[in-house]
């Protein structure tokens, strides 16, 4: 009996196999085509989809276009204009492998129509399941039009695994948004079955203005109002972009975007760095919204790692991580006095609704120069559990003395304390509005920040173990942990290798007391595998600080004197990150005079 | 079921019987105490499924029977009755109610069927013949109670959540450790304990046993899975922790191989540690001991709370001066487990375990692992 014979695979099959890697779903085909358009210098890209791209994808650009000869070459494998020096170490374009078009051509009916700038004729070329037809003259304005019909008709197995139209459309839009973020000067439209579902006009202005405008188009106006600008450079690497304030957070990490040299990537180094940067201003299960752009010389980054180029490798990952974490922390520290504007909006909205519900508000306005009367809403709350006050006006729990207050208000961003309400909230008057501070949350944060500084100054005390613990892991996890043993030791956890696939724990951070060492080590190993860095230990130590801070701070319900209130406000101004408590909730809300005037219909 | 007795006869035994009842349980009958009346005797029992306490007492019996009554509530009622009050309990099986009358006071309590009460086999019942031996109550309390402070509370290493009772040569030894410190008490093995299998007594059992304050002679029956302690009318029966206690002997430093030996007065050292730790409010409670000929200096430094230092004379010192950090709480716990006027501190380096012994009592030792401050 003769066995299978070795033979060279036919070209169409080779292309179909390549397509399996490059073109995972309609969205990835679309991504390749849009990248081609961007590489061709397009200013405007119009995308048409049918059935989420399963039935048809068309991309029309106004880029430099291709000649008839170019068209033929373009659909051949490994034909590209984007590696002029044949140097994979220097990749200046989004594409470079010359795989996309032939791969798409191998699994669909592909039509290319193109007219180079400054020429009169356009040419068209069709590829159907790998068979070429053309080029033949055609009518088309300068630029290129690519149409992909019946994607995967040549590979029915793949076709079966595609999701519903809606899902495929979402994927396609996601890719377009990511690319559009990196190219704010290019206009994009996406139409699905003739209906425009995304329209991003080309933006004007300098890099930051244009990007912020584009980010606002994509992530919403809220983001633009709650974002802090990032601009940092180190050793030829420049990091720009915008990051959301901690109080502007989401439940998933999906809204974290990174572009490396204009190429959208999802990278675990990046996700880990983001988590590290926001670690102590956000609760474990909340995620910030960020859009960052990394520009670096192409010889220190390898983009040729992933078939769809979704991942990159950096020559010095630690330096990049350090740059990202440092830049974000610095920016957030600078924004320490900004709580998210959405909080103000929420507060105003609540007050406004309260008014609508009570059409004849029974304000018993008492002119009192010393302190403002509590708001209607607060008074109603007071009435709910302070029965004797139901008929009158709730007295502020404490009242700040008047005379120097105005001068103070002018000088300090957090203003001068005017009153304490319900023993819990401090109301302060600022130069252009009022600030309401949650005294417990604010003080907790201040104590926490102080403890962290102490922990960093003093180092971590380590309790040695009488019975060192052996933690069984898989070999890769154990190696990764041991490779970072030095880092862990600084945080108080001393581990060493213990044969293949196990580590021996000799000392643990004393502050953790008696804790589950196995669980801790496994968590750290998982985090290393997932994000290439490990915050679990630091987080646990910080959690100890946070718990102690909670116990060591003034409680809600405690009356404060005017001096105490002002001291708290002054310290909040001094300490970075005092705008949110340890769980990412705001510690204070600002109401501008304008906002208050709007409430009263004065504006 | 109907019987009469007095508050004073019933209360202490009921308090003992209800010791295992947990404050919250998802199985209703575990909150109840089993009351069985037969042959002029009353038997009370309560369990948390891991341990079972039974007590017996003679009563005036009108009618035998069994039922389970709410344990905590019954205890509270009895505690609030006047001293010496006569008590009568009547159970109406049909209505599932029990009535307690004392003078003109009357309480109706809900009951659950006695059949629901979980049974627990006594050691050796339907299995191996248990080792049986007896110890005077103070000896047993010292054996299990002195090392008990070192039991772990951390649940992943469940086999450390108790006291390890085992044969050590000609002696019976009880050991507890939480991985940071260790304590061991021993005594000459009594007759009958020659072949006792090693067992880990759960921390709740040890705590309950100490709380019940055994008196007189305590009889112990032990199999590899169950142990019972009986004295007077009370029996405490427990399952043991199914696990392997670590090979602890190799981590106990050999006293004669330590480079530093110091004899220090026990109580003054504990109070000095406590005093210095006034500034160590940190969770780590770290203190530093600078030992040298003639004196030991105890110090603590907390950036936020300041620093403290105190010096204590010591009698005998052998070896080079040694500075070593500890969790001060661990040291104080260890010192409290010892009873003599002075202790001997054996140490080798700032990175190796310290051994604390009583020069007059070879039956107890404490090992504390240092802290790197």
GROMACS .gro file of N, CA, C and O in nm, chain B residues 50-54 120-123 125 205 226-229 235-239:
model
   80
  653UNK      N    1  -1.886   1.843   6.456
  653UNK     CA    2  -1.746   1.805   6.477
  653UNK      C    3  -1.722   1.759   6.619
  653UNK      O    4  -1.638   1.676   6.645
  654UNK      N    5  -1.792   1.818   6.713
  654UNK     CA    6  -1.776   1.777   6.851
  654UNK      C    7  -1.914   1.765   6.916
  654UNK      O    8  -2.012   1.826   6.871
  655UNK      N    9  -1.918   1.686   7.019
  655UNK     CA   10  -2.044   1.659   7.088
  655UNK      C   11  -2.016   1.660   7.236
  655UNK      O   12  -1.922   1.594   7.283
  656UNK      N   13  -2.094   1.738   7.311
  656UNK     CA   14  -2.079   1.737   7.456
  656UNK      C   15  -2.203   1.673   7.514
  656UNK      O   16  -2.315   1.707   7.475
  657UNK      N   17  -2.186   1.576   7.605
  657UNK     CA   18  -2.302   1.520   7.674
  657UNK      C   19  -2.280   1.535   7.823
  657UNK      O   20  -2.167   1.523   7.872
  723UNK      N   21  -2.346   1.071   6.686
  723UNK     CA   22  -2.201   1.072   6.667
  723UNK      C   23  -2.146   0.951   6.739
  723UNK      O   24  -2.179   0.926   6.856
  724UNK      N   25  -2.065   0.876   6.669
  724UNK     CA   26  -2.013   0.754   6.729
  724UNK      C   27  -1.901   0.786   6.827
  724UNK      O   28  -1.817   0.870   6.800
  725UNK      N   29  -1.902   0.716   6.939
  725UNK     CA   30  -1.795   0.734   7.036
  725UNK      C   31  -1.668   0.667   6.983
  725UNK      O   32  -1.676   0.580   6.896
  726UNK      N   33  -1.550   0.709   7.031
  726UNK     CA   34  -1.426   0.647   6.984
  726UNK      C   35  -1.433   0.498   7.005
  726UNK      O   36  -1.467   0.451   7.113
  728UNK      N   37  -1.637   0.289   6.887
  728UNK     CA   38  -1.769   0.229   6.866
  728UNK      C   39  -1.775   0.173   6.723
  728UNK      O   40  -1.766   0.248   6.627
  808UNK      N   41  -1.236   2.240   6.965
  808UNK     CA   42  -1.240   2.139   7.070
  808UNK      C   43  -1.150   2.180   7.186
  808UNK      O   44  -1.188   2.172   7.303
  829UNK      N   45  -1.129   0.976   6.621
  829UNK     CA   46  -1.214   1.033   6.725
  829UNK      C   47  -1.144   1.030   6.860
  829UNK      O   48  -1.070   0.935   6.890
  830UNK      N   49  -1.172   1.131   6.941
  830UNK     CA   50  -1.116   1.133   7.076
  830UNK      C   51  -1.228   1.177   7.169
  830UNK      O   52  -1.311   1.261   7.132
  831UNK      N   53  -1.232   1.118   7.290
  831UNK     CA   54  -1.327   1.168   7.388
  831UNK      C   55  -1.257   1.195   7.521
  831UNK      O   56  -1.157   1.131   7.554
  832UNK      N   57  -1.308   1.296   7.590
  832UNK     CA   58  -1.259   1.333   7.723
  832UNK      C   59  -1.378   1.321   7.818
  832UNK      O   60  -1.482   1.383   7.792
  838UNK      N   61  -1.898   1.451   7.915
  838UNK     CA   62  -1.813   1.391   7.812
  838UNK      C   63  -1.804   1.485   7.693
  838UNK      O   64  -1.907   1.535   7.644
  839UNK      N   65  -1.682   1.511   7.650
  839UNK     CA   66  -1.661   1.589   7.527
  839UNK      C   67  -1.602   1.494   7.425
  839UNK      O   68  -1.498   1.432   7.449
  840UNK      N   69  -1.671   1.482   7.314
  840UNK     CA   70  -1.628   1.389   7.211
  840UNK      C   71  -1.600   1.471   7.086
  840UNK      O   72  -1.673   1.566   7.056
  841UNK      N   73  -1.494   1.438   7.013
  841UNK     CA   74  -1.462   1.520   6.897
  841UNK      C   75  -1.407   1.436   6.783
  841UNK      O   76  -1.342   1.333   6.806
  842UNK      N   77  -1.435   1.481   6.661
  842UNK     CA   78  -1.364   1.427   6.545
  842UNK      C   79  -1.227   1.496   6.545
  842UNK      O   80  -1.212   1.605   6.601
   0.00000   0.00000   0.00000
